[in-house]
Short mmCIF file of C-alpha atoms and ligand atoms in Angstrom, two decimals:
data_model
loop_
_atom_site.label_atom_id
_atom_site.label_comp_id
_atom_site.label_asym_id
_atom_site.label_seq_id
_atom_site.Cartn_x
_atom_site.Cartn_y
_atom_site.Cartn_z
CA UNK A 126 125.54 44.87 105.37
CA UNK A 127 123.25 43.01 107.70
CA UNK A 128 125.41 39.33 107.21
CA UNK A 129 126.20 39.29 110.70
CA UNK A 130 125.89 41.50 113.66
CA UNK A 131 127.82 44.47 115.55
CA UNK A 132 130.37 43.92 118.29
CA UNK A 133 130.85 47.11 120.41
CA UNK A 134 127.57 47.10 122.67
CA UNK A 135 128.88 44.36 124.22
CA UNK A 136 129.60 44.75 127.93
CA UNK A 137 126.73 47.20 128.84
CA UNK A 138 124.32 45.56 126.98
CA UNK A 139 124.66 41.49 128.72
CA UNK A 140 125.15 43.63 131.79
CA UNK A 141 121.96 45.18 131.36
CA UNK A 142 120.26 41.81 129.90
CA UNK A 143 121.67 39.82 133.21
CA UNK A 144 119.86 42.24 135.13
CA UNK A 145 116.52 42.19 133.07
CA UNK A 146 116.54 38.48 133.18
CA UNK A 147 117.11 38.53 136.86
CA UNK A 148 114.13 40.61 137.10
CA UNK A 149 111.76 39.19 135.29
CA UNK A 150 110.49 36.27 136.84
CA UNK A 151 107.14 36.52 136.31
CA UNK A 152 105.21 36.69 133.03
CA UNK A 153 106.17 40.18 132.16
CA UNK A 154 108.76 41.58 130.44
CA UNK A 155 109.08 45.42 132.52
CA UNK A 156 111.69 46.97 130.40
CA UNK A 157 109.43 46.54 126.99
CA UNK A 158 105.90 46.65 128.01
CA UNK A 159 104.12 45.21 130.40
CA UNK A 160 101.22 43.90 127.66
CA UNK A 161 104.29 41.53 125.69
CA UNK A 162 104.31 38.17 127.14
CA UNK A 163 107.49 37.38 128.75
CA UNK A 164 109.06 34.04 129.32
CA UNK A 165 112.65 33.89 130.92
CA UNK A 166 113.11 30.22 128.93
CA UNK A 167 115.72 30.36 127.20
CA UNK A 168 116.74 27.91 124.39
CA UNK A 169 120.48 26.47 123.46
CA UNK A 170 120.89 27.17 119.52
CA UNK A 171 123.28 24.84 119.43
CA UNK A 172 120.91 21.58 120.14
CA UNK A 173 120.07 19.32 117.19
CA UNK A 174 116.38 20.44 115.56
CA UNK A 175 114.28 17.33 116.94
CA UNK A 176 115.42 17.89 120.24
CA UNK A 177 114.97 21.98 119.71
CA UNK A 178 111.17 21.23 118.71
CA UNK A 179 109.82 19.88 121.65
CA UNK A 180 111.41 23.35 123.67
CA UNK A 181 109.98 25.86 121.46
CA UNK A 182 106.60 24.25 121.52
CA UNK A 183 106.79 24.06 125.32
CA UNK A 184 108.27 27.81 125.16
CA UNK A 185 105.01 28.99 123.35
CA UNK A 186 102.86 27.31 125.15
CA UNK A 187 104.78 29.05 128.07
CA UNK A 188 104.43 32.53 126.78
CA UNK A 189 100.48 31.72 125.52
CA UNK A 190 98.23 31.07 127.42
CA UNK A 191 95.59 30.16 124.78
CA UNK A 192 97.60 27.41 123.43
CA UNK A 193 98.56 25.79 126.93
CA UNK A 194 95.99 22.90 126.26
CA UNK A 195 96.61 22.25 122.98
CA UNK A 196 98.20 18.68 122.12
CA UNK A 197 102.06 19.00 120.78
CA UNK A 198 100.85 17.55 117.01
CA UNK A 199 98.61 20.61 116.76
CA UNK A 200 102.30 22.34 116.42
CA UNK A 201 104.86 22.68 113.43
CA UNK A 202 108.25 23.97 113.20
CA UNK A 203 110.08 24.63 110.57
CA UNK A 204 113.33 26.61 110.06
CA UNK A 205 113.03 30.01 108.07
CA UNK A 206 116.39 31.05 107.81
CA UNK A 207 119.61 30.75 110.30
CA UNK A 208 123.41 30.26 110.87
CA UNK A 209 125.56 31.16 113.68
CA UNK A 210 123.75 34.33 114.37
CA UNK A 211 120.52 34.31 114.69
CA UNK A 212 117.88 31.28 114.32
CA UNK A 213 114.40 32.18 112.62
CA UNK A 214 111.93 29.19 113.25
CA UNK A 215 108.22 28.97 111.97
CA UNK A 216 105.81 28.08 114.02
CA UNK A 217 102.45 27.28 113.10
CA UNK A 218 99.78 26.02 115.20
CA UNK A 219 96.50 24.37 114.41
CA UNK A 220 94.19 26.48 117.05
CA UNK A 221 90.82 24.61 119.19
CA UNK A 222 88.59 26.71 116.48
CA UNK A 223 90.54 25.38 113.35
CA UNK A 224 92.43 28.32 112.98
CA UNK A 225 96.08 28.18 111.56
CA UNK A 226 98.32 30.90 113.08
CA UNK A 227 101.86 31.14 112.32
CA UNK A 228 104.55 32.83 114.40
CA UNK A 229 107.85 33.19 113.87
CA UNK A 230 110.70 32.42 116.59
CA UNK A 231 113.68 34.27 116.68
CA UNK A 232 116.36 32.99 118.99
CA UNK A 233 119.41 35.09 119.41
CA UNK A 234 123.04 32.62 118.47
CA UNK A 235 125.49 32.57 121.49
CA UNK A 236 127.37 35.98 120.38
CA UNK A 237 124.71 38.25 119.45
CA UNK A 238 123.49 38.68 123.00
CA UNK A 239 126.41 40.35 123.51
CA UNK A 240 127.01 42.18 120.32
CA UNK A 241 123.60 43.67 119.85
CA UNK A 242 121.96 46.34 121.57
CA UNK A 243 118.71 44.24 122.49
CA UNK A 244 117.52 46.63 124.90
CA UNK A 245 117.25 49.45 121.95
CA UNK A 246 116.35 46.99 119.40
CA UNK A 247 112.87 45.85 121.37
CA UNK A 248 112.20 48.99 121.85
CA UNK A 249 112.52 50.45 118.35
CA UNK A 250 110.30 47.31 117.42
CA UNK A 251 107.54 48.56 119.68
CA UNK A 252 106.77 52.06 118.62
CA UNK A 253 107.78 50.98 114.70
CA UNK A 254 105.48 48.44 114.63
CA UNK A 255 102.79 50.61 116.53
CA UNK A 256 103.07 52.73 113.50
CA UNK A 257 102.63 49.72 111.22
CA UNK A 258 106.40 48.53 110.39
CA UNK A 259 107.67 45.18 110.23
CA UNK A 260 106.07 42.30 112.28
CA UNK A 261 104.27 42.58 115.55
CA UNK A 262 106.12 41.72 118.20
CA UNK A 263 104.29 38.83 120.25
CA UNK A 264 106.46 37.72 123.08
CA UNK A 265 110.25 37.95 124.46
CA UNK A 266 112.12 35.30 125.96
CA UNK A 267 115.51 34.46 127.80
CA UNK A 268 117.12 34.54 124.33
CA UNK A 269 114.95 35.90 121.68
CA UNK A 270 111.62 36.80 120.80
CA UNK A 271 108.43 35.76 118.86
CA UNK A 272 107.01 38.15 116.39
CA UNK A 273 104.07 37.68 113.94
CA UNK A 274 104.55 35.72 110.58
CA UNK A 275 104.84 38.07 107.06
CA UNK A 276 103.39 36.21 104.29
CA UNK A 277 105.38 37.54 101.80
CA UNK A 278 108.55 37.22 99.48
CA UNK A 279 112.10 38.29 100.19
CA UNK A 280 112.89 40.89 97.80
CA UNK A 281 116.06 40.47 95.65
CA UNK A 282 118.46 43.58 94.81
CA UNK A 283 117.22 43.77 91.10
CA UNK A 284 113.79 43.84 92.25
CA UNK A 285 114.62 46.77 94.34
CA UNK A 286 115.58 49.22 91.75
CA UNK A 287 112.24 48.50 89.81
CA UNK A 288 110.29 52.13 89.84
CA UNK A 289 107.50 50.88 91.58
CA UNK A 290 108.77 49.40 94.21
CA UNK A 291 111.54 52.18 94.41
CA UNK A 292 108.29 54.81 94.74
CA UNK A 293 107.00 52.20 97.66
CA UNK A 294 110.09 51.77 99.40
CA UNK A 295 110.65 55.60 99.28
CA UNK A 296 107.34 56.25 100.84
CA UNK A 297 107.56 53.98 103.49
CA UNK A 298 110.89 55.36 104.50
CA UNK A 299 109.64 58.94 104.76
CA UNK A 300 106.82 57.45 107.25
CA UNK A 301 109.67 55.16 108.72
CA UNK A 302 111.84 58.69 109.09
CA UNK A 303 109.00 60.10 111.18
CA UNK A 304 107.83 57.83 113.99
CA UNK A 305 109.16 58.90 117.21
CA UNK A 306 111.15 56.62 119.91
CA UNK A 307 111.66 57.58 122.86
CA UNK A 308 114.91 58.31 124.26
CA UNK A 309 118.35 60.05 122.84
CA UNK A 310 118.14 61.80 119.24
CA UNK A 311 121.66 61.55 119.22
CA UNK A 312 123.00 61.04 115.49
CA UNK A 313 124.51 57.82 116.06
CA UNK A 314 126.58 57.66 113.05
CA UNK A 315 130.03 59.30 114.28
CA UNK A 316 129.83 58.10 117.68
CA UNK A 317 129.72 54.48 116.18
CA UNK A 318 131.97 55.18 113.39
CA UNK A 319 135.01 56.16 115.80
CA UNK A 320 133.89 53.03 118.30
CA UNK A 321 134.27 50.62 114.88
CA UNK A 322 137.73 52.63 114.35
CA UNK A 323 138.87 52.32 118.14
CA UNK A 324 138.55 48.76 117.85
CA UNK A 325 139.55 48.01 114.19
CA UNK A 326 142.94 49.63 115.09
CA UNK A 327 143.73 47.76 117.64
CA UNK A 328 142.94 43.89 116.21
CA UNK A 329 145.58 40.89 116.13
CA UNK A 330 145.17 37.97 113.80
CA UNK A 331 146.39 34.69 114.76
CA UNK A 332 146.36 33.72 110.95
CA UNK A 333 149.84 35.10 109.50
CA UNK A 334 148.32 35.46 106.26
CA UNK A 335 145.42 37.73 107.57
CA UNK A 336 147.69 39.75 110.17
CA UNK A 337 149.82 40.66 106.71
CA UNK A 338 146.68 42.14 105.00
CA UNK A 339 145.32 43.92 108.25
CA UNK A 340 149.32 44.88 108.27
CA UNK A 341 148.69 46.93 105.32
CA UNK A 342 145.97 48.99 106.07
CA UNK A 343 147.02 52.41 106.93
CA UNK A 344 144.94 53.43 109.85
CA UNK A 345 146.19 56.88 110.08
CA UNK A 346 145.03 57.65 106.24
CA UNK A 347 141.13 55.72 106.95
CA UNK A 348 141.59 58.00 110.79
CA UNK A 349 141.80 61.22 108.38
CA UNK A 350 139.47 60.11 105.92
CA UNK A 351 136.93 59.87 108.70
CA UNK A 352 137.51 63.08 110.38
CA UNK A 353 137.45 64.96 107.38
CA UNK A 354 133.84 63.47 106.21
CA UNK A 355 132.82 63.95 109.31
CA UNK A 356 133.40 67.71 109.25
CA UNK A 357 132.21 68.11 105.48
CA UNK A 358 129.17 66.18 106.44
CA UNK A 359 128.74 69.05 109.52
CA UNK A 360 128.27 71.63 107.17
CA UNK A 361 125.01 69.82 105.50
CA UNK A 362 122.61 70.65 108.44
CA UNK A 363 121.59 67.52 107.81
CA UNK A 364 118.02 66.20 109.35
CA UNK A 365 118.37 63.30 111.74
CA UNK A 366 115.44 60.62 111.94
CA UNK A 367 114.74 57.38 113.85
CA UNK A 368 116.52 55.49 110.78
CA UNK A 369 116.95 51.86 109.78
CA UNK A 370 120.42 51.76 108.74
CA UNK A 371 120.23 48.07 106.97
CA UNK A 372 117.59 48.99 104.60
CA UNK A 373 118.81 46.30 101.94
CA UNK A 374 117.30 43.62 99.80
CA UNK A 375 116.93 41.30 102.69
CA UNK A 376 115.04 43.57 105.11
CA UNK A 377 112.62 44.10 102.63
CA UNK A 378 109.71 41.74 101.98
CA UNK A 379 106.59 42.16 99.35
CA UNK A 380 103.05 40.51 99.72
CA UNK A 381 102.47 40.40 95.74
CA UNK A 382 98.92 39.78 96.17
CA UNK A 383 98.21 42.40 98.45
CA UNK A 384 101.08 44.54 97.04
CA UNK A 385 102.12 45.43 100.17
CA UNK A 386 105.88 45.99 101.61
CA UNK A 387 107.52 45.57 104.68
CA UNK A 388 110.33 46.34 106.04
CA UNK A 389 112.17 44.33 108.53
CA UNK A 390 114.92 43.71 111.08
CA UNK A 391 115.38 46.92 113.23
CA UNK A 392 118.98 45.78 114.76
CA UNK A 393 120.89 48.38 113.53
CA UNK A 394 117.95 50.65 114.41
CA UNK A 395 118.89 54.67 115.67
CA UNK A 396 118.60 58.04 115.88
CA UNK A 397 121.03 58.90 112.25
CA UNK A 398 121.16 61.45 109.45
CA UNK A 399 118.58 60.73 107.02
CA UNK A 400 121.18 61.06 104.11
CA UNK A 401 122.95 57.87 105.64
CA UNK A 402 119.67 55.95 105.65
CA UNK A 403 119.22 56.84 102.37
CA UNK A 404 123.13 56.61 100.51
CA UNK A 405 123.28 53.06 102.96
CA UNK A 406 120.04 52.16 100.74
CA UNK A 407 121.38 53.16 97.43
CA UNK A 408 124.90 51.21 98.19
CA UNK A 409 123.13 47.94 98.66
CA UNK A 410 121.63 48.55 94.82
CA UNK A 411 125.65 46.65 94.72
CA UNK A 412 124.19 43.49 95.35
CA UNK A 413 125.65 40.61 96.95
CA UNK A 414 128.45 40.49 94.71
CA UNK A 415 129.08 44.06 95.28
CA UNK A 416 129.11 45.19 91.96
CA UNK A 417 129.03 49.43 92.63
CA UNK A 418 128.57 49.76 88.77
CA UNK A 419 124.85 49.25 89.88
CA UNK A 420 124.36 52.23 92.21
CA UNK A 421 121.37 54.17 91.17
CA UNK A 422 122.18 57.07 88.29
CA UNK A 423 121.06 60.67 89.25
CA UNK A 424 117.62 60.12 87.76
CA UNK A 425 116.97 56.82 89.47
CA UNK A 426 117.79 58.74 92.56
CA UNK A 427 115.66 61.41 91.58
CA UNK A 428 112.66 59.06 91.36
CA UNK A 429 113.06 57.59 94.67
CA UNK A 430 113.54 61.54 96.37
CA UNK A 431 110.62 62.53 95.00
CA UNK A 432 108.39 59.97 96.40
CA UNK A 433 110.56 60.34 99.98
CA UNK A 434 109.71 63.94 99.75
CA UNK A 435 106.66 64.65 98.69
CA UNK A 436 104.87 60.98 98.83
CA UNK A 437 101.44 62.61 97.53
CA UNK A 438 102.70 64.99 94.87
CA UNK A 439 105.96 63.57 93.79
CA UNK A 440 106.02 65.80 90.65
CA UNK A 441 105.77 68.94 92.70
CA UNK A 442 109.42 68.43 94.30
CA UNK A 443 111.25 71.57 93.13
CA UNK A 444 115.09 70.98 91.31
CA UNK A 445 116.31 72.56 94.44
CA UNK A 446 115.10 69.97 96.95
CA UNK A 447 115.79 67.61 95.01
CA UNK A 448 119.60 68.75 94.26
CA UNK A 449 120.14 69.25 97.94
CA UNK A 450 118.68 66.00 98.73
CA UNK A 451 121.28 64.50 95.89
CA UNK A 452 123.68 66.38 97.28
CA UNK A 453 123.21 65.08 100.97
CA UNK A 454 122.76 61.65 100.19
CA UNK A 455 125.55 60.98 97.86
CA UNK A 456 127.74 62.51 100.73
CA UNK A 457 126.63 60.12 103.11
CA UNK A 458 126.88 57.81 100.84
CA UNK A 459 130.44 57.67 101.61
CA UNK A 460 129.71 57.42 105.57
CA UNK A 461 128.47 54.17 104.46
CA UNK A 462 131.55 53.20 102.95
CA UNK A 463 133.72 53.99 106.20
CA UNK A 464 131.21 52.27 108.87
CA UNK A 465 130.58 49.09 107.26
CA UNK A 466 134.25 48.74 105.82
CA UNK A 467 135.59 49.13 109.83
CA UNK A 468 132.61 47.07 110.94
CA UNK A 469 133.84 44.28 108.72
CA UNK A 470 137.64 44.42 110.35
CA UNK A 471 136.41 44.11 113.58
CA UNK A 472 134.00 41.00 112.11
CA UNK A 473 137.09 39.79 110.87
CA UNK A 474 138.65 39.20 114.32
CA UNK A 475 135.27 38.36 115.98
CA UNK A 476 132.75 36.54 114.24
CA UNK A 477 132.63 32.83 114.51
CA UNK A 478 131.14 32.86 110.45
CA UNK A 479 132.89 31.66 107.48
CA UNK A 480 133.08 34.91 105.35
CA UNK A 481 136.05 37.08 104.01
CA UNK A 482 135.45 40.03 105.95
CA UNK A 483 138.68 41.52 105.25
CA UNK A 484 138.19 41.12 101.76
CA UNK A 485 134.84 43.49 102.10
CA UNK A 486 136.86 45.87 104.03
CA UNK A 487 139.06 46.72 100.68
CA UNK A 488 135.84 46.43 98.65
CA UNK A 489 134.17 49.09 100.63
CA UNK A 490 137.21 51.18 101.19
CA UNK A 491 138.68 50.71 98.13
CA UNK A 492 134.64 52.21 96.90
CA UNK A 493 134.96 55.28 99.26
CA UNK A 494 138.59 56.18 97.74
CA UNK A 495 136.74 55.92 94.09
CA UNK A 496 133.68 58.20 95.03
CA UNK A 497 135.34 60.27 97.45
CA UNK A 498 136.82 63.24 94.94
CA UNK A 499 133.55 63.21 93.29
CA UNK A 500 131.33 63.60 96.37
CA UNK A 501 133.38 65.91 97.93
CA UNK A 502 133.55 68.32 94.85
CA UNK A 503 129.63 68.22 94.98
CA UNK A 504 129.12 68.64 98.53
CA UNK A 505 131.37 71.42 98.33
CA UNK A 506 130.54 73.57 95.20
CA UNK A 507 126.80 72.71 96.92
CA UNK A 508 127.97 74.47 100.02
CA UNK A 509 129.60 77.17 97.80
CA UNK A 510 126.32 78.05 95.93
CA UNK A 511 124.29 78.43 99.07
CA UNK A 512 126.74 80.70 100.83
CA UNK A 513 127.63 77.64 103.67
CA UNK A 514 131.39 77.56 103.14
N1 ATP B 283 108.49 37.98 110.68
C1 ATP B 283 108.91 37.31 109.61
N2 ATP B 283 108.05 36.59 108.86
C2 ATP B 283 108.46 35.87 107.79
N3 ATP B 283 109.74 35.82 107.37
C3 ATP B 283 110.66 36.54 108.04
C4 ATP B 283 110.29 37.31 109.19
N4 ATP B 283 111.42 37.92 109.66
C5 ATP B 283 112.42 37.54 108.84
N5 ATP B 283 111.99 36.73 107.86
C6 ATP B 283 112.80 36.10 106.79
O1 ATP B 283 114.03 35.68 107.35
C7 ATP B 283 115.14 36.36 106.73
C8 ATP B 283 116.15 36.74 107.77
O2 ATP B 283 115.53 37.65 108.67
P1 ATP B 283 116.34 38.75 109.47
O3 ATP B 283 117.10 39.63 108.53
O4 ATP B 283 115.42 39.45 110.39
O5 ATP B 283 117.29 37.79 110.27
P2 ATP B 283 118.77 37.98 110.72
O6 ATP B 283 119.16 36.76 111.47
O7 ATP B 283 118.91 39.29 111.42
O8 ATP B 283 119.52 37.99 109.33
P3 ATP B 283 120.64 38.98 108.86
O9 ATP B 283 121.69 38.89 109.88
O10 ATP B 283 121.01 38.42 107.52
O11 ATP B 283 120.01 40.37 108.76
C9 ATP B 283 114.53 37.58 106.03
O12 ATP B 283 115.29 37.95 104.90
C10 ATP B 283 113.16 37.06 105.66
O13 ATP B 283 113.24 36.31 104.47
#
């Protein structure tokens, strides 16, 4: 669910961006890399477009040196996609030599900065798109950064179940799974999951109507649901990775020509259990509407583990990896569930957008009470077999 962004980062991360942005007066931006341009302009999301233009030409020119000369109409701008969140402008600029590069312009919305862990975000973006992922990041700024342009489509959630692409998207995700960042290899999963359920617990709705729906969520049934996938997830031994933890429709974009697929937007970026990468995938097969009728069957799954396991020689994955990886998966799976329905409550109270989060709260929970019985037989006549419970 990557609608709208997370809320408990908050404090330490706009302490630690006041600081940054205190420090970095000159053209470098220390806490990334010294080779990214940095510009501490920031720009107000919240002025009209023709009087945003002018800034984020200025801005560019600010954080490029090669295009300091060039005359304003050698610039276009043009808005890729945005809403209360984030903004994503195009930029494209008519170079001395003729060239036409484009860039794209992210700037953060008003909340984000302090909802999103920036800090960890930039510097997932380095070393992933050091090993090819996503676009290249160009330059930061007060509030937001400029990464390369990707010339390619959006993919929808139908297109994502189509076996090629599902063998792609499955290979890229085992090279994702093994680049390196630097810092904790913490699982994140838990620690976030019981941060979401801190704060979910503890909301007030000004709206009478919505305060009478939160009303009826039992928090000490979703506080035991929690705890007790957390401890049948403990017994999987479960491999953690550097994982993407958004990997739907939207973060996925195709080059037709040059058949080549990208994944992007590393915000929810971190150290996690590969099986949640993976189950978090398969959910979003749901759609926008949701519709869980369209999570992948066993074989569908089975295609996209063997290209995850063995990208070279998918048809040389034994039944046993594969059955533990199905096993894994579809047990995460239900982690899924749990962190994005308690993300939503807390979007409920916080987020400034126009969406029934507490509606997608039941839809997700109300999808972890359906699959629960049925995961947690297979996880557990899995452990069984192997001797681990
Ligand atoms: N570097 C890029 N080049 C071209 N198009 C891009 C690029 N980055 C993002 N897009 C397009 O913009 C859309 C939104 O991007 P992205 O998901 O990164 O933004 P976001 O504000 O975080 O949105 P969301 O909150 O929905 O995840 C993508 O689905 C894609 O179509």
């Amino acid at each position: 669910m990557g609608a709208t962004k997370k809320i408990w980062t908050a404090m330490d991360v706009a302490a630690s961006q006041a600081k940054q942005s205190n420090n970095n007066n000159n053209n470098n931006n220390s806490t990334v890399d010294d080779s990214i341009p940095y510009s501490p302009r920031s720009i107000d999301t919240a002025l009209s477009f023709p009087v945003m233009v002018p800034r984020v030409i200025e801005l560019c020119k600010d954080l490029f040196g090669k295009w300091v000369k060039l005359d304003d109409s050698c610039f276009s701008v043009k808005t890729v996609s945005g809403g209360i969140t984030n903004l994503l402008l195009k930029v494209s600029v008519k170079e001395e030599n003729g060239d036409e590069v484009a860039v794209t312009v992210r700037l953060y919305g008003p909340n984000t900065e302090y909802v999103i862990n920036r800090q960890r975000e930039l510097l997932a973006i380095k070393y992933l798109s050091a090993a090819g992922f996503g676009a290249k990041l160009l330059g930061v700024f007060g509030n937001g950064m400029v990464q390369s342009f990707i010339n390619a489509r959006t993919l929808t959630p139908s297109d994502m179940r189509k076996p090629k692409l599902v063998a792609e998207i499955a290979k890229q995700l085992h090279r994702f799974h093994e680049v390196e960042i630097p810092g904790s290899k913490e699982p994140q999963l838990w620690v976030d999951i019981f941060k979401f359920f801190e704060k979910a617990s503890a909301l007030r709705f000004e709206n009478i109507d919505k305060q009478k729906i939160y009303e009826a969520i039992s928090f000490k049934e979703v506080h035991r649901e929690v705890t007790q996938l957390k401890e049948l997830t403990g017994l999987l031994n479960a491999p953690v990775v550097f994982a993407h933890n958004d990997l739907l429709s939207g973060n996925l974009m195709l080059n037709d020509e040059h058949d080549k697929l990208y994944f992007i937007d590393f915000e929810y970026g971190s150290y996690n259990y590969r099986g949640f990468d993976i189950g978090n995938h398969f959910n979003e097969y749901a759609g926008y509407d949701c519709d869980y009728s369209l999570y992948p069957s066993k074989d569908e799954q089975y295609h996209f583990f063997r290209h995850y396991l063995l990208p070279e020689k998918p048809y040389e994955v034994s039944e046993n990896d594969l059955e533990a990886l199905y096993v894994e998966t579809n047990t995460f799976m239900l982690a899924s569930h749990l962190y994005w329905a308690l993300w939503a409550l807390i979007q409920a109270r916080m987020s400034p957008i126009d969406f029934d989060y507490l509606g997608y709260f039941f839809l997700r929970y109300n999808e972890y009470q359906r699959q629960k019985k049925m995961c947690f037989s297979l996880a557990q006549s899995h452990l069984s077999r192997s001797g681990t419970a």
